[in-house]
Coordinates of C-alpha atoms in Angstrom, one line a residue:
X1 CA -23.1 -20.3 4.7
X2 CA -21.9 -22.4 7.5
X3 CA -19.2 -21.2 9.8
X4 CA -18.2 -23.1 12.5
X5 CA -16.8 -20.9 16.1
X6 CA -14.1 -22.7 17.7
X7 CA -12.9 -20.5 21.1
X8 CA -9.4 -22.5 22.0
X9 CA -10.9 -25.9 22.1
X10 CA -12.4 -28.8 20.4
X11 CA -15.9 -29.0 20.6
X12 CA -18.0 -32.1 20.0
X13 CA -21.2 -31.0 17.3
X14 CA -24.6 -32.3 18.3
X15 CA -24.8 -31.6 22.1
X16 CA -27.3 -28.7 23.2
X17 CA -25.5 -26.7 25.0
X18 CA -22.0 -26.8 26.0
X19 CA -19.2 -25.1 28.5
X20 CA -16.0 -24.3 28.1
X21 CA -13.4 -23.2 30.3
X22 CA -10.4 -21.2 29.0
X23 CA -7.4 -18.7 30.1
X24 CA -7.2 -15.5 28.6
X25 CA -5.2 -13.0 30.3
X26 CA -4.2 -15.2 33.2
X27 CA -7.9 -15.2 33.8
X28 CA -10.1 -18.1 33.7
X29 CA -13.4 -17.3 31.1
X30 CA -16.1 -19.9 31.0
X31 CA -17.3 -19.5 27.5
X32 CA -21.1 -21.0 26.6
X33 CA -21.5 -22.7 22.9
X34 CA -24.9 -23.2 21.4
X35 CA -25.0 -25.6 18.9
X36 CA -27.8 -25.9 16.3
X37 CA -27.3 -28.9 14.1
X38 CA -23.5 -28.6 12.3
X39 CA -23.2 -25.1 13.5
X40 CA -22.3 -23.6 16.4
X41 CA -22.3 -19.9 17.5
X42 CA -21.1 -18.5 20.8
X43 CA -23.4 -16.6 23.9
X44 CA -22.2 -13.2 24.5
X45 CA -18.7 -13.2 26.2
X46 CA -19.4 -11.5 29.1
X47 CA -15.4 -11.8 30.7
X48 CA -15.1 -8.9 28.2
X49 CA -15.3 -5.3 29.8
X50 CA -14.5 -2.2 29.0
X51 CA -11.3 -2.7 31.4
X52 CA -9.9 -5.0 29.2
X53 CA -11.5 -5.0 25.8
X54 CA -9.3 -4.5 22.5
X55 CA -11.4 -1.5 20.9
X56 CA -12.8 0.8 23.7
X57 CA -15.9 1.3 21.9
X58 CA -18.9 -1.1 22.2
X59 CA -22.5 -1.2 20.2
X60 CA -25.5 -2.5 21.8
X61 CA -28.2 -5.3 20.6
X62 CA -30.6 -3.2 19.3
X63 CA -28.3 -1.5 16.8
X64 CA -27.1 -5.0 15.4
X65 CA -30.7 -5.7 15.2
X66 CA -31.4 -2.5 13.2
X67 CA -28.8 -3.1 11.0
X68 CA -30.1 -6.8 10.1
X69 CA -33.4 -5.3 8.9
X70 CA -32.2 -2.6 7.2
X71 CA -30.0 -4.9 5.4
X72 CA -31.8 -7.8 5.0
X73 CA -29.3 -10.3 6.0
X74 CA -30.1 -13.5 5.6
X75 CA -31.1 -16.3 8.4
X76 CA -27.2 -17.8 8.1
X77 CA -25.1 -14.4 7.5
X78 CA -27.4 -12.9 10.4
X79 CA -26.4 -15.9 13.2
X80 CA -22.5 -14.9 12.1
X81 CA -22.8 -11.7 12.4
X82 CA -24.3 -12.2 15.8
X83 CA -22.2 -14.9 17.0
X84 CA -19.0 -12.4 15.8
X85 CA -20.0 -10.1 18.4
X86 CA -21.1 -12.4 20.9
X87 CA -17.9 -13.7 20.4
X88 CA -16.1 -10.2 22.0
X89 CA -19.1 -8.9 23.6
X90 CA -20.3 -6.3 21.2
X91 CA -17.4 -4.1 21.2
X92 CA -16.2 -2.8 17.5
X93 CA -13.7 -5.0 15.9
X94 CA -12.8 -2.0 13.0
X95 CA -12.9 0.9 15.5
X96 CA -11.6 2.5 18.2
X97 CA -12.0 6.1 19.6
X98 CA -8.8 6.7 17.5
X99 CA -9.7 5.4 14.4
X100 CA -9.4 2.0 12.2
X101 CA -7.6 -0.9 14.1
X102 CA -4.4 -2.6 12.4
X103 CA -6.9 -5.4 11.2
X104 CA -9.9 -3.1 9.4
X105 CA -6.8 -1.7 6.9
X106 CA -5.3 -4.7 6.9
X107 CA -8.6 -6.6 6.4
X108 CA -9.9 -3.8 3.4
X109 CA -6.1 -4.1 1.6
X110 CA -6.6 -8.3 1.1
X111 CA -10.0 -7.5 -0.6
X112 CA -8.4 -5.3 -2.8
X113 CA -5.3 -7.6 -3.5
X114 CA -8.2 -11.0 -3.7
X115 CA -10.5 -8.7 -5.6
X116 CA -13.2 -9.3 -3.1
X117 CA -16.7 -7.4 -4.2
X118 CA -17.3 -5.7 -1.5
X119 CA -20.7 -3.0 -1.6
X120 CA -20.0 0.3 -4.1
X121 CA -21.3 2.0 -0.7
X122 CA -19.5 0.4 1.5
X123 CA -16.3 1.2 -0.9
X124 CA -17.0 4.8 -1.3
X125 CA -17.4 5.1 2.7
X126 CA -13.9 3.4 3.1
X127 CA -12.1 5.6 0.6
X128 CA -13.2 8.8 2.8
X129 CA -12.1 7.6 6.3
X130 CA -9.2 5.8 5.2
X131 CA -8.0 9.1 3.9
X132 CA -8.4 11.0 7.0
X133 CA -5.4 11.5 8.5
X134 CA -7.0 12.6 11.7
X135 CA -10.1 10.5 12.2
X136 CA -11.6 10.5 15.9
X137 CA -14.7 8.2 16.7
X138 CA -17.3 9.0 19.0
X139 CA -19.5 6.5 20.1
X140 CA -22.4 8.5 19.2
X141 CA -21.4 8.6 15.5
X142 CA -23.8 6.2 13.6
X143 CA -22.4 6.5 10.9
X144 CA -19.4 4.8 11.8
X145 CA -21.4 2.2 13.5
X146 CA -22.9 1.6 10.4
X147 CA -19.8 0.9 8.5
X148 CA -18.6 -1.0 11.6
X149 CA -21.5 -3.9 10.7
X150 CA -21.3 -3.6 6.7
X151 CA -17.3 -4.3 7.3
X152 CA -18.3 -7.5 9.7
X153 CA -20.4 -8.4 7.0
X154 CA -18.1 -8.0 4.5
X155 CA -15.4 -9.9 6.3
X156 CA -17.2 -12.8 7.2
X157 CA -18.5 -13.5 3.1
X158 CA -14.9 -12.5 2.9
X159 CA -13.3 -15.0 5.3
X160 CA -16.0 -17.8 3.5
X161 CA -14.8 -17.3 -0.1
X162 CA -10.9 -16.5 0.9
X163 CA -9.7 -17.8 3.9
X164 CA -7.5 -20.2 2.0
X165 CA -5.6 -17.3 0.4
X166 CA -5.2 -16.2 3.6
X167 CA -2.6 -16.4 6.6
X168 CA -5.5 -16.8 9.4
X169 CA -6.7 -19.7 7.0
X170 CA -6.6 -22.4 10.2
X171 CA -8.6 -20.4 12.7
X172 CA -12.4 -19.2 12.4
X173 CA -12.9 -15.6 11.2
X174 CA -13.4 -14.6 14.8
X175 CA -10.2 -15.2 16.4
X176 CA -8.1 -13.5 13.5
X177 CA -8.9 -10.0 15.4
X178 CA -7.8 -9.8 19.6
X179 CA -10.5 -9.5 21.5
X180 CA -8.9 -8.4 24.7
X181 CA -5.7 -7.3 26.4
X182 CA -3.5 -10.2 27.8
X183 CA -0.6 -11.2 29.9
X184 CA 2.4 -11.0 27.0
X185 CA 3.8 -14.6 27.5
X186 CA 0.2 -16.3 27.3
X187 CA -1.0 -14.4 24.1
X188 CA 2.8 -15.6 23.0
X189 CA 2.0 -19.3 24.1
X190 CA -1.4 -18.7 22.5
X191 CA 0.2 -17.2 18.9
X192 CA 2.5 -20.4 18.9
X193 CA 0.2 -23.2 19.3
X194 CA -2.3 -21.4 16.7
X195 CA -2.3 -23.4 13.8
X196 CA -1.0 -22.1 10.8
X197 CA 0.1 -22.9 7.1
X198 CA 4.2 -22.3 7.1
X199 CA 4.7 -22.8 3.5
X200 CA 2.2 -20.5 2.1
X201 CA 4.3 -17.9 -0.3
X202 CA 7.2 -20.3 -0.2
X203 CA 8.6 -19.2 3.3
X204 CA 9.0 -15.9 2.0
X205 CA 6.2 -14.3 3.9
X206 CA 7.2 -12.4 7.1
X207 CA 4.2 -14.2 8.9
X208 CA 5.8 -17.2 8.6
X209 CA 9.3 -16.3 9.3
X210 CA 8.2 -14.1 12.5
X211 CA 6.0 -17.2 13.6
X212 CA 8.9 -19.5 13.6
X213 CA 10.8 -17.0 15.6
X214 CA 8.1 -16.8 18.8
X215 CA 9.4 -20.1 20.5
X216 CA 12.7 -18.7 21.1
X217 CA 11.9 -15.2 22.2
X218 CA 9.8 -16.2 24.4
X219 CA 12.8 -18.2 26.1
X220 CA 14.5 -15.4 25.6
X221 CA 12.1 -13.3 27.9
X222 CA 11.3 -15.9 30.1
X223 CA 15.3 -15.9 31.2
X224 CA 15.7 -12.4 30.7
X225 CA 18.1 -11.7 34.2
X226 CA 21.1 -9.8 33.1
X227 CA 21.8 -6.0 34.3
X228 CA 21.3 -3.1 32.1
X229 CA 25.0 -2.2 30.0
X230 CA 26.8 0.4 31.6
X231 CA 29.3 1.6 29.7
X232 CA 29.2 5.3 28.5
X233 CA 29.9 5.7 24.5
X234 CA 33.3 4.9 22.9
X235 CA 34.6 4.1 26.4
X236 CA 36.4 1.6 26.0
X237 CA 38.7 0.6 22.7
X238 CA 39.7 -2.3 21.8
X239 CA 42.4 -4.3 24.0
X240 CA 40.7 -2.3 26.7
X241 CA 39.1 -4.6 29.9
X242 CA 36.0 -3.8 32.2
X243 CA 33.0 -6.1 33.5
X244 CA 30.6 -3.9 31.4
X245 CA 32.2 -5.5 28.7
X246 CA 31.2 -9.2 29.7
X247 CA 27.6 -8.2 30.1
X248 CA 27.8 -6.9 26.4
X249 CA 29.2 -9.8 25.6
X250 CA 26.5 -11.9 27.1
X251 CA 23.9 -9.9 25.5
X252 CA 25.5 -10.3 21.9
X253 CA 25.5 -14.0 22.4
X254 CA 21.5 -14.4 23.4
X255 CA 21.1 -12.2 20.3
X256 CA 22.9 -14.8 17.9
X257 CA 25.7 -12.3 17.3
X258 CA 28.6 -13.6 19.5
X259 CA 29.3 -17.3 19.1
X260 CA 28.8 -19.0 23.0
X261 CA 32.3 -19.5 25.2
X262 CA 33.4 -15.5 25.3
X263 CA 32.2 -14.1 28.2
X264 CA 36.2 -12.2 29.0
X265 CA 36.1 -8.7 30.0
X266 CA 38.3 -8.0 26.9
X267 CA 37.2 -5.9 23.9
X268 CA 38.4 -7.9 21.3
X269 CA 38.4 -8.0 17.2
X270 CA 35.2 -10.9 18.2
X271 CA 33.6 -8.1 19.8
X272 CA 33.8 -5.3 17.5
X273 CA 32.7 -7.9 14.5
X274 CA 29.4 -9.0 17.2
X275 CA 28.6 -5.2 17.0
X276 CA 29.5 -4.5 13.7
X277 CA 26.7 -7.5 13.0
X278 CA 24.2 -6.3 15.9
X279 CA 24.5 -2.6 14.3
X280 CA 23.7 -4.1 10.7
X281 CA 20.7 -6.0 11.8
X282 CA 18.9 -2.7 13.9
X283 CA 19.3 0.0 11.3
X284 CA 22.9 1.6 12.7
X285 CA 25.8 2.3 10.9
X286 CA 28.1 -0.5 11.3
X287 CA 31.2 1.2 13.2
X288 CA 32.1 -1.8 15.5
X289 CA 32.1 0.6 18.0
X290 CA 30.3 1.0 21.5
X291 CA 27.9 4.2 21.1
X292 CA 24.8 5.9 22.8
X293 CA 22.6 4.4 20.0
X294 CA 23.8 0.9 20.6
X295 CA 23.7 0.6 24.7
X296 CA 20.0 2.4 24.5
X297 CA 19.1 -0.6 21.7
X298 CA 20.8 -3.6 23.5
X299 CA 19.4 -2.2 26.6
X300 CA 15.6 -2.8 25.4
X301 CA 14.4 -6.0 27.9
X302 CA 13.7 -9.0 25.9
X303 CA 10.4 -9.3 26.9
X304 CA 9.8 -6.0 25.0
X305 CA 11.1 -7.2 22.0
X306 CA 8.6 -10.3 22.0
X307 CA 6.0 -8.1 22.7
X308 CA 7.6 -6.1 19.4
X309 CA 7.5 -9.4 17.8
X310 CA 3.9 -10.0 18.4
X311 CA 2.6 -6.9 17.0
X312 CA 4.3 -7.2 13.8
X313 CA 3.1 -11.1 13.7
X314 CA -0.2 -9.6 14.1
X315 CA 0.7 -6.9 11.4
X316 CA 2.0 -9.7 8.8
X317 CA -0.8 -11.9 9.7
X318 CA -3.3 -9.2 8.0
X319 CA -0.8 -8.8 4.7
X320 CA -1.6 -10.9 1.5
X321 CA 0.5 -13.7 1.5
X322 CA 3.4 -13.5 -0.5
X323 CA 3.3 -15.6 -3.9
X324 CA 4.9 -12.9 -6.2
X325 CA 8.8 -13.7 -7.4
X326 CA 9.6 -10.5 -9.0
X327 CA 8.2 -7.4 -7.2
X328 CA 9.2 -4.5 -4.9
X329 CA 9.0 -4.2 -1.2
X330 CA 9.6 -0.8 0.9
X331 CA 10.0 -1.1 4.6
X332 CA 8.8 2.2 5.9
X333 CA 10.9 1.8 9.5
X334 CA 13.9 0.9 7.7
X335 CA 13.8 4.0 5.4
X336 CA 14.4 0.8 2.4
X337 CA 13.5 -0.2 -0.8
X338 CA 14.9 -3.4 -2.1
X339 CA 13.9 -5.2 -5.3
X340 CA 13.2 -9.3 -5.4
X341 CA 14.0 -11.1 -8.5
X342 CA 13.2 -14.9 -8.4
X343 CA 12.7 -14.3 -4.5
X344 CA 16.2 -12.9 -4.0
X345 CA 17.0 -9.4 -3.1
X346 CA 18.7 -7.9 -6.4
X347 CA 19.8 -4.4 -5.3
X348 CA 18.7 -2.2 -2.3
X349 CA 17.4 1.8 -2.4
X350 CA 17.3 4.4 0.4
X351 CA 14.3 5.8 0.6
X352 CA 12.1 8.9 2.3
X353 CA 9.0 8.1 3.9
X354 CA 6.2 10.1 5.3
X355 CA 6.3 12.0 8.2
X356 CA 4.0 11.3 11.3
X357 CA 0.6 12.8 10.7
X358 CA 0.7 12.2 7.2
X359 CA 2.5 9.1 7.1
X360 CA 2.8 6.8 4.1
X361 CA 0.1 3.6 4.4
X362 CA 0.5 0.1 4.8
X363 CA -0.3 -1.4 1.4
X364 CA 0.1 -3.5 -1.6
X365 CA -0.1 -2.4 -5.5
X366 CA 1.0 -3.0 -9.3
X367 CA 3.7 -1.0 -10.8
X368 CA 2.3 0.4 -13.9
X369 CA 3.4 3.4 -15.4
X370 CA 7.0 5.5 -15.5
X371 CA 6.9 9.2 -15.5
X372 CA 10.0 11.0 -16.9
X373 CA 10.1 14.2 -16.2
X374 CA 7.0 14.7 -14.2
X375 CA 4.5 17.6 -13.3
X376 CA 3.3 17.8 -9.6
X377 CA -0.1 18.1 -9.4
X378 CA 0.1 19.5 -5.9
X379 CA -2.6 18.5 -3.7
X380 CA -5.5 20.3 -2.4
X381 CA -4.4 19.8 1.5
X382 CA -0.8 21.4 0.5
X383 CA -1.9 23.9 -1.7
X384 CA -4.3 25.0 0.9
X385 CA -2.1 24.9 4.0
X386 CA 1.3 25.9 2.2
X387 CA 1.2 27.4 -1.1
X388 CA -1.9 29.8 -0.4
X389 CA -0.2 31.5 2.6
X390 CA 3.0 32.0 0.4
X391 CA 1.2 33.0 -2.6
X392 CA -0.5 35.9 -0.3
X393 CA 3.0 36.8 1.3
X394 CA 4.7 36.9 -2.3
X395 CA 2.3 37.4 -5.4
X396 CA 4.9 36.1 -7.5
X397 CA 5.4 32.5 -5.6
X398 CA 4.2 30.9 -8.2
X399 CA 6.1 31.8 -10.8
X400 CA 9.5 31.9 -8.6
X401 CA 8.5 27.9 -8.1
X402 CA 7.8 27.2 -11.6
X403 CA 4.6 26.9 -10.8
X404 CA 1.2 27.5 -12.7
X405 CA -2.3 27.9 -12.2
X406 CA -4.8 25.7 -13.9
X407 CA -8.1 27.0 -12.7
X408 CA -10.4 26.3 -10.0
X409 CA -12.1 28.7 -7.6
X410 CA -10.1 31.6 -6.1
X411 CA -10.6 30.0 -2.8
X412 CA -8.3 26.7 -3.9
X413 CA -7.1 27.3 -7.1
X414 CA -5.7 23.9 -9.1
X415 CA -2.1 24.1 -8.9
X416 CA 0.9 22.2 -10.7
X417 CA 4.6 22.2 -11.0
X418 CA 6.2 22.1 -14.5
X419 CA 9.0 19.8 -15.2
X420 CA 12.3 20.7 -13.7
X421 CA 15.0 21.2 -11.4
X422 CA 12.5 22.8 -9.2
X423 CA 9.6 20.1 -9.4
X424 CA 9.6 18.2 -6.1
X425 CA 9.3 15.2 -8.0
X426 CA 12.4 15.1 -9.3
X427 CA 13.0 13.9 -12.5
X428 CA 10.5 10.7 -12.4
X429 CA 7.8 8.9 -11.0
X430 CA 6.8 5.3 -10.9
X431 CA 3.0 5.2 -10.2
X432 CA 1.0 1.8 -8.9
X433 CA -2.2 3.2 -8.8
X434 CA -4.1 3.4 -5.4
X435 CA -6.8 5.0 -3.3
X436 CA -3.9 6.5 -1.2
X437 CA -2.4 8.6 -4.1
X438 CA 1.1 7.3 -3.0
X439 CA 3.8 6.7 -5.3
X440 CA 7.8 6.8 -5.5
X441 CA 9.7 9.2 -7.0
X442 CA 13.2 11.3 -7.3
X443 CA 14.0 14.2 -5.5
X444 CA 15.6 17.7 -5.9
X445 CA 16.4 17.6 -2.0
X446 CA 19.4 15.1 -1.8
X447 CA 20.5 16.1 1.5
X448 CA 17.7 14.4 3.5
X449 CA 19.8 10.8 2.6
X450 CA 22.4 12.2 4.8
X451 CA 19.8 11.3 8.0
X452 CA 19.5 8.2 9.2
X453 CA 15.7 9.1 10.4
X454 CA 13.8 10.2 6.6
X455 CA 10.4 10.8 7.7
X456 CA 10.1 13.7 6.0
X457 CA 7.6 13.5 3.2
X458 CA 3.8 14.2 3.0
X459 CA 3.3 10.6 2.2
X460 CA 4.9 9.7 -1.3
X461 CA 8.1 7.8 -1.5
X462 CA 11.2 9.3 -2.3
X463 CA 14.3 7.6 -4.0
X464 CA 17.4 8.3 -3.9
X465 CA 18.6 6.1 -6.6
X466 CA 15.7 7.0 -9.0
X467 CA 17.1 6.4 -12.7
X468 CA 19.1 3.0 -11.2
X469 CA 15.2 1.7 -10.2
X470 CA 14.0 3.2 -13.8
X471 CA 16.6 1.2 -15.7
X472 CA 16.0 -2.0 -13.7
X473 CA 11.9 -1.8 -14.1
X474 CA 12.7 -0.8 -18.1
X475 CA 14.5 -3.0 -19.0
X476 CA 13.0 -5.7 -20.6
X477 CA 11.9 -2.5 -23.5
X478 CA 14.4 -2.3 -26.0
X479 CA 13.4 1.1 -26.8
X480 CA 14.2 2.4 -24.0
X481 CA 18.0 2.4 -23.2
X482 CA 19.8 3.3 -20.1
X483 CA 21.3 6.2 -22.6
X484 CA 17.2 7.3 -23.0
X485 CA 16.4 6.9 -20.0
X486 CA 18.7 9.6 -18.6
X487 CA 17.8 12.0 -21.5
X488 CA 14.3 11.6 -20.9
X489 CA 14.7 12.6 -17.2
X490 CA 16.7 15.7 -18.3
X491 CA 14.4 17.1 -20.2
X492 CA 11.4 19.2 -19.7
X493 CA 8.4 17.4 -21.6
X494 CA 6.7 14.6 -19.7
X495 CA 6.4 11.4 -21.0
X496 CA 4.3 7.9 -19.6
X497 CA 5.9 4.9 -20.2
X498 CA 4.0 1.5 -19.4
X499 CA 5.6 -0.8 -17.6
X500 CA 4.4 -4.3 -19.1
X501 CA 3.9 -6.2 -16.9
X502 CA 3.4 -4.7 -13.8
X503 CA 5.6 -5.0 -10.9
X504 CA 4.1 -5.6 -7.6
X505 CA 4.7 -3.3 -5.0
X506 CA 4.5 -4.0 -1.5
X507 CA 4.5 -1.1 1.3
X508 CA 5.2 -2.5 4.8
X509 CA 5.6 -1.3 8.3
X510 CA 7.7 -3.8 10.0
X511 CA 9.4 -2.6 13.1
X512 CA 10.7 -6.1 13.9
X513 CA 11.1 -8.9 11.0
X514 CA 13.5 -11.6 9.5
X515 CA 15.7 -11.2 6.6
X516 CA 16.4 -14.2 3.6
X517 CA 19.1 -15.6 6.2
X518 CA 17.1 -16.1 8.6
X519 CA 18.8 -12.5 11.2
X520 CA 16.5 -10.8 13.4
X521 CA 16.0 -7.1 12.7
X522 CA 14.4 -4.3 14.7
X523 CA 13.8 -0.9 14.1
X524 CA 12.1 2.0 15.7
X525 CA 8.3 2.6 15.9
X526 CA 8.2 6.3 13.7
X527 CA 4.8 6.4 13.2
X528 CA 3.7 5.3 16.8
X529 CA 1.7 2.0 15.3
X530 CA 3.3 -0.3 17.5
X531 CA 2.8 1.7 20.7
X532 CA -1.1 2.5 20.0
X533 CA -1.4 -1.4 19.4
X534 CA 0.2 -2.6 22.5
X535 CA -2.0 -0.9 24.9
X536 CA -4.7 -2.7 23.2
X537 CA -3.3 -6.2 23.1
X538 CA -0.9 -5.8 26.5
X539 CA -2.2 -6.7 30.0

């Protein structure tokens, strides 16, 4: 395999050894190439330190070296591994102290999707720590170091066989995963000029809507003067006149929502429809009206919301690309499921998501089975933490829940839910199997659609429109009629139904993306993903 390292420049192949100097940061790094016939692999980057590094933890030499004869690597898959590291001077690209980065579940969710054959060992060690909800790394731990390497190695054979399929297919395999924290308008520049397919997935794909987006943030951020809005909620009604007003007015029209020439101090029918639009776009219920939510939103600084934008171009970067026409997409920021028919958006569902700490994943799936009228096979961490202590307190819990035993040892007995009003399933269940054990279903607790914040679940995906999604995914079967479909969710015996053929599912987390008309949208960072990766990427 032959891989050749390009670090922000054009190299010319055949020289001995070559220099290169490049910004990163604001910082000028002289970077040293060493070329070995049509290949060439990078000298260790020694501008990277623990100051600045993207992951915090670093491996040394003779641990790589270990690895490569433990593994036997061979003579071409060993220089790439090397020259990866080289390229950020040793420190993990998977890992940090707190966990996987964006880019190791992003990276181990394409293999799944490209059916990449990744080692059974490697596989069974991923399924473990991607379902710890609470993993902590210590630099110490071997064993993470070892699944560090086998993951480089299983990228890079990866990135050979895939890259096409991929949304980093323009750049070497190194410089799809930051290496180090820079100055927010240069890594913008840098993400701009980075070459890239736009028309992979037909448009569709938030990569490519997000990228074509970056140009005029950063003009946005880079003229970024005006004063904070200070205007205290429902103030002001409209007819009603104040210079706060005009500096709304100016912020609605850099944010596309106020067509250019209004700048009076007048709340006007223009105005209220500008905020009726700006409240649709962020997630707020579209009142026209000035309110607490609104000001703190609008007040955000614009470079922010590049630097919001560049995370989630990261985030898309690492999601299959989008060539599906018919599937289902749920946004977990936005609390959304919508359904795409021929690309379009057919019909849109609230949803509940997981809460932080055992928040729903970033994944994709296939839609295969229906569930009418489910039992909840209760999982071991809930029946441990919450139905233990209330069995104990009340020895007839279970039974008060509609609830039964179905063996296992006293200390964790196997527990389910029959069928029911009381099941917390609801009535149904659409299941896309996964390593995750995530699926959506119905709920018997209706009120939590009354919240505009539903981060509530232990990391399933509640509906609140359950039989209108069953009817839409059933109904290419004749035998099952809209009339069926509601008698087999009232009643108490459960019943699979395959769904032929299976309906991709995507679950995102975009906290800033573009919509089929081409809107900007933002939304708040629930599960703290954004935040965690912009002290890594940030100067």
């Amino acid at each position: 395999m032959k891989i050749s390292i390009i670090f922000c420049a054009l190299l010319v192949l055949g020289a001995c050894n070559t220099r290169d100097t490049n910004t990163a940061g604001g910082t000028s790094v002289e970077t040293q190439y060493i070329t070995r016939t049509d290949t060439i692999y990078l000298v260790r980057n020694a501008a990277i330190t623990p100051a600045n590094s993207y992951s915090d933890l670093f491996l040394d030499s003779t641990s790589l070296g270990k690895f490569y004869d433990a593994d036997k690597t061979g003579q071409d898959l060993t220089r790439d591994i090397k020259s990866f590291y080289n390229y950020r001077n040793f420190q993990y690209a998977w890992f940090t102290s707190q966990g996987f980065t964006e880019q190791a579940k992003g990276f181990w969710n394409l293999q799944d999707k490209l059916g990449s054959k990744a080692p059974k060992s490697l596989r069974n060690k991923m399924d473990t720590l991607l379902n710890n909800d609470s993993l902590v790394i210590s630099r110490f731990d071997t064993s993470v170091l070892q699944t560090e390497m086998a993951l480089t190695r299983a990228y890079i054979e990866f990135y050979a066989a895939n890259r096409e399929k991929t949304h980093f297919a323009g750049i070497p395999a190194e410089n799809a995963i930051p290496i180090m924290k820079m100055n927010t308008m240069d890594l913008a520049d840098s993400l701009s000029r980075q070459p890239s397919d736009t028309s992979m997935g037909g448009g569709a794909d938030q990569y490519s809507r997000l990228k074509q987006k970056l140009q005029y943030y950063m003009q946005m951020a880079k003229g970024d003067s005006s004063p904070a809005i200070n205007i205290k909620a429902n103030q002001f009604k409209k007819g009603s006149s104040s210079a706060a007003v005009t500096v709304l007015k100016k912020k609605l029209i850099r944010s596309g929502d106020l067509p250019a020439g209004d700048t009076s101090s007048m709340y006007n029918d223009s105005l209220a429809m500008a905020v009726q639009r700006y409240q649709t776009k962020n997630g707020m219920v579209a009142t026209g009206k000035i309110t607490d939510t609104l000001i703190r939103d609008m007040n955000v600084p614009a470079k922010q919301r590049l630097q919001q934008l560049i995370i989630n171009l990261y985030r898309a970067q690492w999601m299959p690309v989008n060539r599906e026409t018919n599937y289902v997409a749920v946004n977990i920021p936005d609390f959304l499921l919508t359904v795409y028919e021929n690309n379009q958006p057919v019909f849109d569902i609230p949803v509940a998501v997981g809460k932080e700490g055992t928040g729903t994943t970033i994944f994709t799936g296939d839609m295969n089975q229906v569930v009418f009228s489910p039992y909840w096979n209760i999982p071991a961490s809930i029946v441990r933490n919450e139905i233990l202590p209330k069995m104990k307190a009340n020895p007839k819990y279970l039974e008060s829940r509609n609830m039964e035993r179905m063996g296992g040892p006293d200390s964790l007995p196997v527990i389910r839910q029959k069928p029911g009003k009381e099941n917390a399933l609801g009535r149904v269940k659409f299941l896309f199997p996964n390593r995750y054990d995530i699926y959506l279903h119905d709920t018997n607790n209706k009120e939590i659609f009354n919240k505009s914040v539903r981060a509530v679940s232990h990391g399933c995906i509640r509906l609140q429109e359950p039989e209108k999604l069953a009817n839409y995914i059933l109904r290419n079967d004749k035998s099952w009629t809209p009339e069926k479909i509601h008698a087999a969710m009232e009643g108490s015996k459960e019943q699979y139904v395959k769904v032929s053929p299976a309906v991709p599912v995507w679950i995102t987390y975009y906290t800033a993306w573009v919509d089929d008309s081409g809107l900007m949208h933002y939304r708040d960072d629930i599960y703290k993903h954004d935040a965690e990766t912009g002290r890594m990427i940030f100067l």
